[in-house]
CSV table of C-alpha atoms and ligand atoms in Angstrom, one decimal:
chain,number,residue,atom,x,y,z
A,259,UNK,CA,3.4,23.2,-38.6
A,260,UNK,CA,0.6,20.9,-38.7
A,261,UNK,CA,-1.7,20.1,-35.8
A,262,UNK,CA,-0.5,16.5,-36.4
A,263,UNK,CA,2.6,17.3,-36.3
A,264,UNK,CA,2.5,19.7,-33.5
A,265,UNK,CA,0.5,17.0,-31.5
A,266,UNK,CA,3.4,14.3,-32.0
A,267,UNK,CA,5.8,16.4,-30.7
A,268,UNK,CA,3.8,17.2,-27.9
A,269,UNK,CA,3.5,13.4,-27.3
A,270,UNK,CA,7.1,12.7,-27.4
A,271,UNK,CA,8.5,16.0,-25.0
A,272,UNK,CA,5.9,14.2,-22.6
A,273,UNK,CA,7.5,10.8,-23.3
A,274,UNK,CA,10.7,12.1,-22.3
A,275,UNK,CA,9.1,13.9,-19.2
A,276,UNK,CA,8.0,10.3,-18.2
A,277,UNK,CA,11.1,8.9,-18.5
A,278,UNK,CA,13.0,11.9,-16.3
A,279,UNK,CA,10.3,10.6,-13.7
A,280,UNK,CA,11.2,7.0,-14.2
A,281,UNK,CA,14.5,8.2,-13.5
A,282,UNK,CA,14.4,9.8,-10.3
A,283,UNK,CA,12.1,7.3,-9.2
A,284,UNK,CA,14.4,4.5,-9.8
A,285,UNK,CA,15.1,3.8,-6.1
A,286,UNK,CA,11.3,3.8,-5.2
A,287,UNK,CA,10.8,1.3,-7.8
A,288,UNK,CA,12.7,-0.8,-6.9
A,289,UNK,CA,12.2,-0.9,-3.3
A,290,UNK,CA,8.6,-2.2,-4.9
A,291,UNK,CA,9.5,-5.0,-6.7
A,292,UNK,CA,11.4,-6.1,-3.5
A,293,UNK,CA,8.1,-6.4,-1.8
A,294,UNK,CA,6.0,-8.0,-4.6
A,295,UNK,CA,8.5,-10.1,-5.0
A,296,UNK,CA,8.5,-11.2,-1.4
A,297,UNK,CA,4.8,-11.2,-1.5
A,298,UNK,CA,4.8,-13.5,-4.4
A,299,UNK,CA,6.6,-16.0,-2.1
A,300,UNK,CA,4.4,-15.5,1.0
A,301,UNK,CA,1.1,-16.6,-1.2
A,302,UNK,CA,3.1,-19.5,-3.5
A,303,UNK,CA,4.3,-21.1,0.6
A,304,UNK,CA,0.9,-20.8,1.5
A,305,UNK,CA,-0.5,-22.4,-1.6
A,306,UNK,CA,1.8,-25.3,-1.1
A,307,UNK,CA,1.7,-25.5,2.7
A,308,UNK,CA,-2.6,-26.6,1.5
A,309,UNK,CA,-1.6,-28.7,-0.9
A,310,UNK,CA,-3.5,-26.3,-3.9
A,311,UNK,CA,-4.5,-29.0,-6.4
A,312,UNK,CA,-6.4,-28.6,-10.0
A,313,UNK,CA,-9.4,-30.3,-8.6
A,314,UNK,CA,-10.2,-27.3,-6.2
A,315,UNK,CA,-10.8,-25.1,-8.8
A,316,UNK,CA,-14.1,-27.5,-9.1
A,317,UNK,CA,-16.9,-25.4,-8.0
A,318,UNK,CA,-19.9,-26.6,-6.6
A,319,UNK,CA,-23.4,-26.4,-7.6
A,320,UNK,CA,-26.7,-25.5,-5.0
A,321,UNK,CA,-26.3,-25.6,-1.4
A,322,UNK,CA,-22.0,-26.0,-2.0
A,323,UNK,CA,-21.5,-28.3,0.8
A,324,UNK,CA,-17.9,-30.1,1.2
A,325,UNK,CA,-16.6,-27.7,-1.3
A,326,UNK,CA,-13.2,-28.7,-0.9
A,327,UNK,CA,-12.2,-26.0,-2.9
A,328,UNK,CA,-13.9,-22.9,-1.0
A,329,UNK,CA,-12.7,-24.6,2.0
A,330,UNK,CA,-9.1,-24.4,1.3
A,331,UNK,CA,-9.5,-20.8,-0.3
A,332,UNK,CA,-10.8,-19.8,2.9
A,333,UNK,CA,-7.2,-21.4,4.5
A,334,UNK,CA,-4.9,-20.2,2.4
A,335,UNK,CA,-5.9,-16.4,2.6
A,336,UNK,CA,-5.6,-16.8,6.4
A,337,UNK,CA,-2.2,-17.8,6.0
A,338,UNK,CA,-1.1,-15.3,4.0
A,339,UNK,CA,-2.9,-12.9,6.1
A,340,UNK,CA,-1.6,-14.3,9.0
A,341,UNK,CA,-5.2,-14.8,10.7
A,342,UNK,CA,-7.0,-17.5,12.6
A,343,UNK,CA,-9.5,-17.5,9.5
A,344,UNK,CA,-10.7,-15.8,6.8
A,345,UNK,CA,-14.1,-16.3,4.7
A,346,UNK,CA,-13.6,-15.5,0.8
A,347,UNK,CA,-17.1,-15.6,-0.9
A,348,UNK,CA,-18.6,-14.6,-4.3
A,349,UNK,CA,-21.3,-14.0,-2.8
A,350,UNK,CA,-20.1,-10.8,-1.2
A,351,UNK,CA,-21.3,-8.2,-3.6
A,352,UNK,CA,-18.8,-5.6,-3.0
A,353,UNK,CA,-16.4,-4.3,-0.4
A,354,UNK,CA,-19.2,-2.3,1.0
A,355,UNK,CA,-21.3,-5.3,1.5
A,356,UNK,CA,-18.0,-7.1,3.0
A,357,UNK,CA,-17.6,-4.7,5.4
A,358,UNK,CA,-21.3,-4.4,6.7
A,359,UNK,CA,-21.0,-8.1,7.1
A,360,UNK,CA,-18.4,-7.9,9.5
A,361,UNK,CA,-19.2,-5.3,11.6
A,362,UNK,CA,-22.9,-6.4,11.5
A,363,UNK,CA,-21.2,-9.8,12.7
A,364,UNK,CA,-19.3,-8.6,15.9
A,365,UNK,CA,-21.6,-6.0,17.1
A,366,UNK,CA,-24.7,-5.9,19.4
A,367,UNK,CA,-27.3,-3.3,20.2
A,368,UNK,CA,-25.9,-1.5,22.6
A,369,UNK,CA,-22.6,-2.3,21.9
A,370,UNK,CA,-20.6,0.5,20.3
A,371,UNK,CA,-18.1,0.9,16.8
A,372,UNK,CA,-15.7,3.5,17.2
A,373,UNK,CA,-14.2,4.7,14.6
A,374,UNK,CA,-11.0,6.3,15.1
A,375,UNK,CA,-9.7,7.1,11.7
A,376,UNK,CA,-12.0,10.3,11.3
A,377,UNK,CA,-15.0,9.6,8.7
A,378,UNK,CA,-15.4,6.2,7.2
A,379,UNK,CA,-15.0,5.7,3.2
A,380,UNK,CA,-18.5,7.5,2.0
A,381,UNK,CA,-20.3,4.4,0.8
A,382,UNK,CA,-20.3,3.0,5.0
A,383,UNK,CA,-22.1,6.0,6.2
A,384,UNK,CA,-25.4,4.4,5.0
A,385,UNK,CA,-24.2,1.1,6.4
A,386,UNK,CA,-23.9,2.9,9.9
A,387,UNK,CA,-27.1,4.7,9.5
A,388,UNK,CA,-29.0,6.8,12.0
A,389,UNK,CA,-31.2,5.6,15.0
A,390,UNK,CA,-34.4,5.0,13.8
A,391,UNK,CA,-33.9,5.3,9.9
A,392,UNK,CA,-35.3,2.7,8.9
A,393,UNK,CA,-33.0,1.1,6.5
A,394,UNK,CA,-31.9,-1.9,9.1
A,395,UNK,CA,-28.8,0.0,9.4
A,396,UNK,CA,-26.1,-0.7,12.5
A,397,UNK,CA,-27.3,2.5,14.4
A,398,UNK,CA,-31.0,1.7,13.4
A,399,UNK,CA,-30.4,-1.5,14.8
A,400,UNK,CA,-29.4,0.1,17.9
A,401,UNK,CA,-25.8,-0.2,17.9
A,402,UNK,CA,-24.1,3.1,19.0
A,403,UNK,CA,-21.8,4.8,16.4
A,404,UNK,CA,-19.1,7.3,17.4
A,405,UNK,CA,-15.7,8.9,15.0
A,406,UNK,CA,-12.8,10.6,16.4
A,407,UNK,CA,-11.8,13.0,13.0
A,408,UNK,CA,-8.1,13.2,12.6
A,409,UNK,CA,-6.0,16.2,13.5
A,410,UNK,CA,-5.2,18.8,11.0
A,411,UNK,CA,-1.8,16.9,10.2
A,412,UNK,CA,-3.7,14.0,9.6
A,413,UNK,CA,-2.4,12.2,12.8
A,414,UNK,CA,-4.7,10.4,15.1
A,415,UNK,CA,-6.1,12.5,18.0
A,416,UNK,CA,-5.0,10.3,21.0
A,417,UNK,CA,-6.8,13.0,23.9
A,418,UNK,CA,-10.1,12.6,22.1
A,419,UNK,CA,-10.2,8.6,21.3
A,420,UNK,CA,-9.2,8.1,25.5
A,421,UNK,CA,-11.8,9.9,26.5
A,422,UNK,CA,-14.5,8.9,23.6
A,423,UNK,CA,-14.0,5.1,24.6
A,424,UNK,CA,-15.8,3.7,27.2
A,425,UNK,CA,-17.6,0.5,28.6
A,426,UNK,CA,-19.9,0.5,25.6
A,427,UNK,CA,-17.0,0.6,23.7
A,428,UNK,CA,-16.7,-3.1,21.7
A,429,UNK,CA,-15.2,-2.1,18.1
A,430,UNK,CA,-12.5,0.6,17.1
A,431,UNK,CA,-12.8,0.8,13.6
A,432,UNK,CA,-9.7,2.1,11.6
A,433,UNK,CA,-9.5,2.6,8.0
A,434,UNK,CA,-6.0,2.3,6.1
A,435,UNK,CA,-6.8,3.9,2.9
A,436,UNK,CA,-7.0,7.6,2.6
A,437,UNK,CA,-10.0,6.8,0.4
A,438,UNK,CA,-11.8,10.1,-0.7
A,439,UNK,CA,-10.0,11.8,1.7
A,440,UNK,CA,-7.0,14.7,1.7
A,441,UNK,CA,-5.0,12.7,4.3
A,442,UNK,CA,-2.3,9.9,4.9
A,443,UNK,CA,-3.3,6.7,4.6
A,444,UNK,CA,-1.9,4.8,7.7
A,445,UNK,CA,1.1,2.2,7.3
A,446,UNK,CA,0.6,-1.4,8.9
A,447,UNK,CA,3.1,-0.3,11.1
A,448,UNK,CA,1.4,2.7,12.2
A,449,UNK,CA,-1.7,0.5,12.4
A,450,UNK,CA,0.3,-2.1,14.8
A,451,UNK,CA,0.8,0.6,17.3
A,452,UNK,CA,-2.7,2.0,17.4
A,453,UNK,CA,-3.9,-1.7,18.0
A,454,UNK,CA,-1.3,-1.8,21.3
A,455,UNK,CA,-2.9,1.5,22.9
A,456,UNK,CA,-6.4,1.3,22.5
A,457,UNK,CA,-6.1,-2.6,23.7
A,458,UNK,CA,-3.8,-0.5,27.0
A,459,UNK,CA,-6.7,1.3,27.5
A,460,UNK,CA,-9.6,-1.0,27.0
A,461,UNK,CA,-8.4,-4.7,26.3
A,462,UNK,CA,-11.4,-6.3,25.3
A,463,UNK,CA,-11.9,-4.3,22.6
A,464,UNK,CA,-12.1,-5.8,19.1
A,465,UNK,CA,-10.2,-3.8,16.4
A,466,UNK,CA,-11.7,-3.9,13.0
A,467,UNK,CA,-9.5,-2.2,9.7
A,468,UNK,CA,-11.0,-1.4,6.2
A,469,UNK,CA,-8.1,-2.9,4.6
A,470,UNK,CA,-9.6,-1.9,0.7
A,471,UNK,CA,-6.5,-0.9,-1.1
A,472,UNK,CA,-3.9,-2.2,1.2
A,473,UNK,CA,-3.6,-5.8,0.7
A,474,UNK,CA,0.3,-6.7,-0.7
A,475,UNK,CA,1.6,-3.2,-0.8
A,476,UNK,CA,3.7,-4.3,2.3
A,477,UNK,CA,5.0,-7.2,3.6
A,478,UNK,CA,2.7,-7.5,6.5
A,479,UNK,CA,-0.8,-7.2,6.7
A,480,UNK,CA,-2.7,-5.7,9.6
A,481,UNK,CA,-4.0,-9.4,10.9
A,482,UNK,CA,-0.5,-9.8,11.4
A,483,UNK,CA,0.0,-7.2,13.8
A,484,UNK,CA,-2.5,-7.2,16.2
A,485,UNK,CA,-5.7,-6.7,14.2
A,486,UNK,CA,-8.9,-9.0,15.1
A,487,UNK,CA,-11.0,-8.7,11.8
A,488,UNK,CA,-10.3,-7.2,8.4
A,489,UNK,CA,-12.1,-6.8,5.2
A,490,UNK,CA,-11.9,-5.9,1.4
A,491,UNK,CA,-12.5,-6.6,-1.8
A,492,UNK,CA,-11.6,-8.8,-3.9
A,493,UNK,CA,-11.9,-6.9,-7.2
A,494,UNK,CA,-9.3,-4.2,-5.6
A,495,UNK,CA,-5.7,-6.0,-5.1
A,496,UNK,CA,-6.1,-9.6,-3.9
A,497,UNK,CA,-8.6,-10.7,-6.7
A,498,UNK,CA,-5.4,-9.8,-8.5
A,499,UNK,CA,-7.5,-9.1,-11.8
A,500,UNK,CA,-8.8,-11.9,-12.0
A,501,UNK,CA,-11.4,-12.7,-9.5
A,502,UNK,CA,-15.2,-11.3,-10.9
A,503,UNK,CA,-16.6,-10.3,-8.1
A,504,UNK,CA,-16.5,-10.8,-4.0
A,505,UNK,CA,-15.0,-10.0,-1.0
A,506,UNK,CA,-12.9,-11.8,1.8
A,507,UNK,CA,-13.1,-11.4,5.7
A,508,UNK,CA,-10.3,-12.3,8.0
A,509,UNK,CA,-9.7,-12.3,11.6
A,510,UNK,CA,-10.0,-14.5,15.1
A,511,UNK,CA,-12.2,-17.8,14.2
A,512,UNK,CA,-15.0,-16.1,16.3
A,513,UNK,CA,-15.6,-13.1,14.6
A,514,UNK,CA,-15.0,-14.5,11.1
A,515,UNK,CA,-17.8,-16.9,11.9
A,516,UNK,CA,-19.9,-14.1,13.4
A,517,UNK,CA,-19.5,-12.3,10.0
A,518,UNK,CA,-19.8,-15.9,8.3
A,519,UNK,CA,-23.5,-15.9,10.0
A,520,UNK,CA,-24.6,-12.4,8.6
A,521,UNK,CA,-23.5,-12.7,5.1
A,522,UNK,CA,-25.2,-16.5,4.9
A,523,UNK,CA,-27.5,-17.5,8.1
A,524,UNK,CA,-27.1,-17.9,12.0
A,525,UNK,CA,-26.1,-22.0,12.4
A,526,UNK,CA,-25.2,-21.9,8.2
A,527,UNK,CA,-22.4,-19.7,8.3
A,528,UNK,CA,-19.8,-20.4,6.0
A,529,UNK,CA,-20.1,-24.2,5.4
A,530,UNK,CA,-22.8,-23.8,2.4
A,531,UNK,CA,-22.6,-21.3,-1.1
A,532,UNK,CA,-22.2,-22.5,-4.1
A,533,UNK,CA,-19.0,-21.7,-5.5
A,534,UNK,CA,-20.0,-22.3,-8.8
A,535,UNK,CA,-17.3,-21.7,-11.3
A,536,UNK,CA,-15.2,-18.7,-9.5
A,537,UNK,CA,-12.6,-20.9,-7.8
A,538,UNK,CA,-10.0,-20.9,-10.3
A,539,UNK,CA,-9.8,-17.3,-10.9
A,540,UNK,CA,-10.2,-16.4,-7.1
A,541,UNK,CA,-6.9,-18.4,-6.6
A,542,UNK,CA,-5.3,-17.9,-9.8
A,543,UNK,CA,-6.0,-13.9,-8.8
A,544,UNK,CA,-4.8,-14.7,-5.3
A,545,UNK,CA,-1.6,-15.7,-7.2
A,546,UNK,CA,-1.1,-12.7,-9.5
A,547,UNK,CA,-2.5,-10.4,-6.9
A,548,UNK,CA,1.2,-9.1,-5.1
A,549,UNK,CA,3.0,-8.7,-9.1
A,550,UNK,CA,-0.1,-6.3,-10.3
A,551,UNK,CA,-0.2,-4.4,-7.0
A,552,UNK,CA,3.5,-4.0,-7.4
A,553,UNK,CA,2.7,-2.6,-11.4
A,554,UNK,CA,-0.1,-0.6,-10.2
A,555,UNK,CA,2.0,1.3,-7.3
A,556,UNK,CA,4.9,1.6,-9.8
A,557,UNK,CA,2.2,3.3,-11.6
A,558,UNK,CA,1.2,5.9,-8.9
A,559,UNK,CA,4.4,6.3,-7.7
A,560,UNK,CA,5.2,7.8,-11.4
A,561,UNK,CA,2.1,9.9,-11.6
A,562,UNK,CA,2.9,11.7,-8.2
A,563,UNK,CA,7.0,12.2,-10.0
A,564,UNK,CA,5.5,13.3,-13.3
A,565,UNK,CA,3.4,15.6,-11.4
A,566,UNK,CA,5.1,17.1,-8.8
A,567,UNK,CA,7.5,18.2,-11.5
A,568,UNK,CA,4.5,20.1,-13.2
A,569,UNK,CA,3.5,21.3,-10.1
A,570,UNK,CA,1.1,19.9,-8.8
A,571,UNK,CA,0.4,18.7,-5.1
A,572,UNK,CA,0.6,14.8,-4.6
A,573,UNK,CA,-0.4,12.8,-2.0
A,574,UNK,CA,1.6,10.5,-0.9
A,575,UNK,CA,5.0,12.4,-2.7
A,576,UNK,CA,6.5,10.2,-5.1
A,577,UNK,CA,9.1,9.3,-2.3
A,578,UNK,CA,6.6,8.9,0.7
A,579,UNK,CA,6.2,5.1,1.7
A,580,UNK,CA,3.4,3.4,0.5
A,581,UNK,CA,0.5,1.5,2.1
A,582,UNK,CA,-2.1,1.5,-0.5
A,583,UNK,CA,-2.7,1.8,-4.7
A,584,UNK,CA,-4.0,5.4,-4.1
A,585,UNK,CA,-2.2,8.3,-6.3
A,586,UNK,CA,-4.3,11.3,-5.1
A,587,UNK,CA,-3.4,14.8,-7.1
A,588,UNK,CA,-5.0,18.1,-6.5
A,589,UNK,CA,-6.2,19.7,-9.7
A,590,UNK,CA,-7.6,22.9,-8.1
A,591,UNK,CA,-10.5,23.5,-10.9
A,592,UNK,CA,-13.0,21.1,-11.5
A,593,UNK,CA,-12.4,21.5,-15.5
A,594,UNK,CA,-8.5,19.9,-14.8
A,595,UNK,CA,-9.8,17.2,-12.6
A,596,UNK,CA,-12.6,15.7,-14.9
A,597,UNK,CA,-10.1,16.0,-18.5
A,598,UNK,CA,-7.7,14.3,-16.4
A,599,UNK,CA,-10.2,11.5,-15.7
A,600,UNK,CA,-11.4,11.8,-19.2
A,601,UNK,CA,-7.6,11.1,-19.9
A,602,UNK,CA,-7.6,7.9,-17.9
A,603,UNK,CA,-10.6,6.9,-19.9
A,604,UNK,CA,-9.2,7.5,-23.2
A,605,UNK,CA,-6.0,5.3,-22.7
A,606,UNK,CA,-8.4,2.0,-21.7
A,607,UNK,CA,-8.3,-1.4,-23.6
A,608,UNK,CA,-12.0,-1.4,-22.8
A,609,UNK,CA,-14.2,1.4,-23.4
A,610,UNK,CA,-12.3,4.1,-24.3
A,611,UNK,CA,-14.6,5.6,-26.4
A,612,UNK,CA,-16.8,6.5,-23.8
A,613,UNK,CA,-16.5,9.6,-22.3
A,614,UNK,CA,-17.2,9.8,-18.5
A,615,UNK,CA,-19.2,12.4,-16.8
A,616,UNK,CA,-20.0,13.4,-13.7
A,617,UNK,CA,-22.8,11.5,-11.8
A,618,UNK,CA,-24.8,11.0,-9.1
A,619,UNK,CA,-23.5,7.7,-8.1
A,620,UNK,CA,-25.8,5.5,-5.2
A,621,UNK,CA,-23.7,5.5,-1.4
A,622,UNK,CA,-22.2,8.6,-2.9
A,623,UNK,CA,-22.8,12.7,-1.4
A,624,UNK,CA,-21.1,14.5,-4.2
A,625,UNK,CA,-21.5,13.7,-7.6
A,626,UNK,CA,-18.6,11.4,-9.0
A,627,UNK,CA,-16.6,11.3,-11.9
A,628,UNK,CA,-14.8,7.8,-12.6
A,629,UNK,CA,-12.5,6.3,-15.4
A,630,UNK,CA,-13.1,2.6,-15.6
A,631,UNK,CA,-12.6,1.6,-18.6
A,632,UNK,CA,-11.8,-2.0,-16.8
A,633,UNK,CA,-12.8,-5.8,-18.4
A,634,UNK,CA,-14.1,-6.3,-14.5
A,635,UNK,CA,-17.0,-3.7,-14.1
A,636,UNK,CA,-15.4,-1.3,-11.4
A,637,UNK,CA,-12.4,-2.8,-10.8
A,638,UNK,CA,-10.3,-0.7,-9.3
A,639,UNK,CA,-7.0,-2.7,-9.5
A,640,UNK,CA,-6.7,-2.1,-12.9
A,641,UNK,CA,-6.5,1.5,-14.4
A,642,UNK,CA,-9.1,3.8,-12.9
A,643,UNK,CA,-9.6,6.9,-11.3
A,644,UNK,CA,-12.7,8.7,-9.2
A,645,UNK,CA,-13.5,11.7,-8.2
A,646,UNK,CA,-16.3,13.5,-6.3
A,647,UNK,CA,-16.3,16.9,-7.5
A,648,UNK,CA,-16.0,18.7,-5.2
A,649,UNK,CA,-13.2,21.6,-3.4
A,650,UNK,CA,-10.1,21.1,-3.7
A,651,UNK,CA,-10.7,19.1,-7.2
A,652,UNK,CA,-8.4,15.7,-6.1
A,653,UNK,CA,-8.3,13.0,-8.5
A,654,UNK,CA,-7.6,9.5,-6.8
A,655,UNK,CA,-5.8,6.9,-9.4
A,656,UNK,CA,-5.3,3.3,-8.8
A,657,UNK,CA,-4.2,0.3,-10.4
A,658,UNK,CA,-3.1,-0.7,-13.6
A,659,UNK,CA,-2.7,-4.5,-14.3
A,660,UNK,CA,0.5,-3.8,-16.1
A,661,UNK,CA,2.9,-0.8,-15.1
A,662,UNK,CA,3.0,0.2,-19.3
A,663,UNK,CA,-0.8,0.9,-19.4
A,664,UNK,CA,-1.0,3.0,-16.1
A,665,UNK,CA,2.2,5.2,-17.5
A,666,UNK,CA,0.4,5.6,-21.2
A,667,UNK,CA,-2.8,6.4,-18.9
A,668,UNK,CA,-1.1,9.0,-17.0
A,669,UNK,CA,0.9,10.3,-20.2
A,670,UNK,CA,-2.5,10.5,-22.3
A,671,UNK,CA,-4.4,12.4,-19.2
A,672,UNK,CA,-1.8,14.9,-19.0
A,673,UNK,CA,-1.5,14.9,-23.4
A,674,UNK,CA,-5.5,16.2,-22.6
A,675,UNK,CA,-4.2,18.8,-20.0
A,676,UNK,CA,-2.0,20.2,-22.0
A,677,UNK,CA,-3.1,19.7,-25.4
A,678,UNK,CA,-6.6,21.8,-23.8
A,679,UNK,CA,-4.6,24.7,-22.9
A,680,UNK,CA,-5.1,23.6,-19.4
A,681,UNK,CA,-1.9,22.9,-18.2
A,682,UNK,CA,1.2,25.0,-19.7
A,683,UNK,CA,4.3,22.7,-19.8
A,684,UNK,CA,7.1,25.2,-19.0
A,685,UNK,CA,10.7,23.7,-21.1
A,686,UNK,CA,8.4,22.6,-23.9
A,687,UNK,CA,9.2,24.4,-26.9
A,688,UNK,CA,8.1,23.7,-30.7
B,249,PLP,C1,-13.5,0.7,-2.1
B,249,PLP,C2,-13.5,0.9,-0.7
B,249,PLP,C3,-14.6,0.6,0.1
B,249,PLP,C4,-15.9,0.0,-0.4
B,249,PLP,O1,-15.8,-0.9,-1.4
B,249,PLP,P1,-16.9,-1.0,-2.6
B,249,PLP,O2,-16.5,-2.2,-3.3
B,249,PLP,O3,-16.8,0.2,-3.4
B,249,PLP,O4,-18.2,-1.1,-2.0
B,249,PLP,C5,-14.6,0.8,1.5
B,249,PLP,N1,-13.5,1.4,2.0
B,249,PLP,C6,-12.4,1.8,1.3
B,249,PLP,C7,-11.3,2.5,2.0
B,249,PLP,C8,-12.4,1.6,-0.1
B,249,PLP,O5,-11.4,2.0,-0.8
């Protein structure tokens, strides 16, 4: 036979093997579309309940003041997020920047951020800094920065965070995405009842959540539970594809307009900066933003089926509920992880002639590998997938705009396994 030949046979067994998965996977699918449909409904009420009109997709030009548009952007993500208020900016240059902003916002030299989720996402730990760095981060700025790591079964350690929060205690930070990390990442129910027992046991204390990944995978959102601030960005899942760059802060009116005042100027806030022509898209994304999250976890939640059947060790199972885009697998050998993200690559609409390598990326401790072959540089709602190399060898995947590109993305990374001699499909027989 012909490599040709023996290649489109190859192609179509794993085809098939996609479709088995599609198959058991039925009942998880569709338990999905019940909640981006739902979700779809929650952002079209709160579009109406503003009275969205053409004319706020007008942007305006220097200092942006009365832009009715920004303004009403600004409301309709706090309804749909349930929160006092929410600030939803261009000018936020990534969810990194978004986050720093906040947290810069509420906190106070002297004044401590708590973060009981175990280590923060790896691009914050410059953002929190050490005393006297140098940098103007939080801790060089004298705030006081303590973590609470998770227990081996990834649960949170409730002995340690009582006794690790004190007077000085102001924010407890919590991130809901596993992120880099070999862990859970934490529902908004589990989220609601951390918020009720750390306010039991200090009730001034303002809770913060990293929400990057999370938005629209359920049908509540953390500032609907109990949470006082939240972040992300808006070219993950509520830019909804569309939206070119910026992130979105929402919370209590007080600490929005705390974070309002970092990101612009004390007295400025959020009542100036020129929209220019990003309006449309931000709400037109806002719009799409539940359907695609719903395609891109219909998309994960067929890469952990496809490999789980091969073998492999998923996180969350194909089964597990869901609380964020992230598909993490463990490849076990660095060669396995970085075809896999080569794979990704290969099966983009943009770029996918370029091969990706590994690389020292800034914010970064381990070198990275990332497929992003994405018309929004880095945007991680559509197709993509990072890794640091490093042990274990975990590939995260996220996103897919539609659910047909992230299953041809999944069944051309794993073509690459096998077609490499990496991976051994066991039925397949020529
Ligand atoms: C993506 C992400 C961030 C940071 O966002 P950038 O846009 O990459 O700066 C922070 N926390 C979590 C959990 C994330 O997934």
């Amino acid at each position: 036979m012909n490599v040709q030949h023996e290649n489109q046979k190859l192609w179509e067994h794993l085809e098939q093997l996609a479709e088995q998965a599609e198959g058991l996977a039925a009942e998880s699918f569709r338990s999905v579309e019940r909640i981006a449909e739902r979700n779809q409904w929650k952002v079209i009420e709160a579009f109406q309940r503003h009275n969205v009109s053409d004319f706020h997709f007008t942007g305006s030009t220097g200092y942006g003041y009365n832009d009715r548009g920004r303004e009403i952007l600004d409301l309709v993500y706090a309804d749909v997020f349930g929160a006092e208020a929410a600030l939803v900016r261009p000018h936020f240059v990534s969810g990194t920047h978004t986050i720093s902003c906040a947290l810069f916002g509420v906190l106070r030299p002297g004044e401590e951020l708590l973060y009981v989720t175990g280590r923060p996402y790896d691009t914050l730990h410059k953002v929190i800094g050490k005393p006297g760095d140098r940098t103007g981060s939080l801790q060089d700025w004298g705030v006081i920065y303590a973590e609470v790591p998770l227990q081996e079964d990834g649960s949170l350690d409730w002995q340690l965070i009582e006794q690790a929060i004190t007077d000085k205690t102001k924010v407890i930070g919590i991130q809901r995405s596993r992120g880099y990390d070999w862990r859970a990442s934490f529902t908004v129910s589990e989220i609601e009842n951390m918020v009720k027992r750390v306010k039991a046991l200090k009730p001034d204390v303002l809770v913060f959540v990293d929400n990057c990944y999370g938005e629209f995978t359920e049908l509540l959102e953390p500032t609907q539970v109990g949470v006082d601030l939240m972040a992300g960005s808006l070219i993950k899942n509520p830019g909804g594809g569309l939206a070119e760059t910026g992130g979105y802060i929402a919370g209590t009116a007080s600490a929005v307009e705390a974070a309002a005042y970092r990101l612009t100027a004390p007295g400025i806030g959020g009542e100036v900066g020129a929209m220019l022509g990003t309006l449309r898209l931000m709400f037109q994304g806002l719009f799409l933003a539940p359907h695609l999250v719903g395609q891109a976890i219909k998309g994960s939640v067929l890469a952990a089926a496809l490999f789980e059947e091969l073998g492999f060790v998923t996180k969350p199972r194909w089964n597990e509920p869901r609380t964020d885009l992230i598909q993490a697998v463990r490849f076990g050998q660095a060669e396995h992880l970085i075809a896999f993200v080569q794979g990704i690559q290969q099966a983009a609409a943009v770029d996918s002639h370029v091969v990706p390598e590994p690389w020292d990326m800034p914010g970064y401790e381990n070198a990275v590998i990332m497929a992003a072959g994405t018309f929004i540089q880095g945007g991680s709602l559509e197709l993509s997938a990072d890794a640091p190399i490093r042990e274990p060898y975990i590939a995260y995947m996220q996103g897919g705009l539609t659910y047909a590109h992230a299953k041809y993305g999944i069944l051309t990374a794993l073509f690459r396994l096998v077609e490499s001699g990496l991976i051994v499909i066991k039925p397949y027989i020529t």
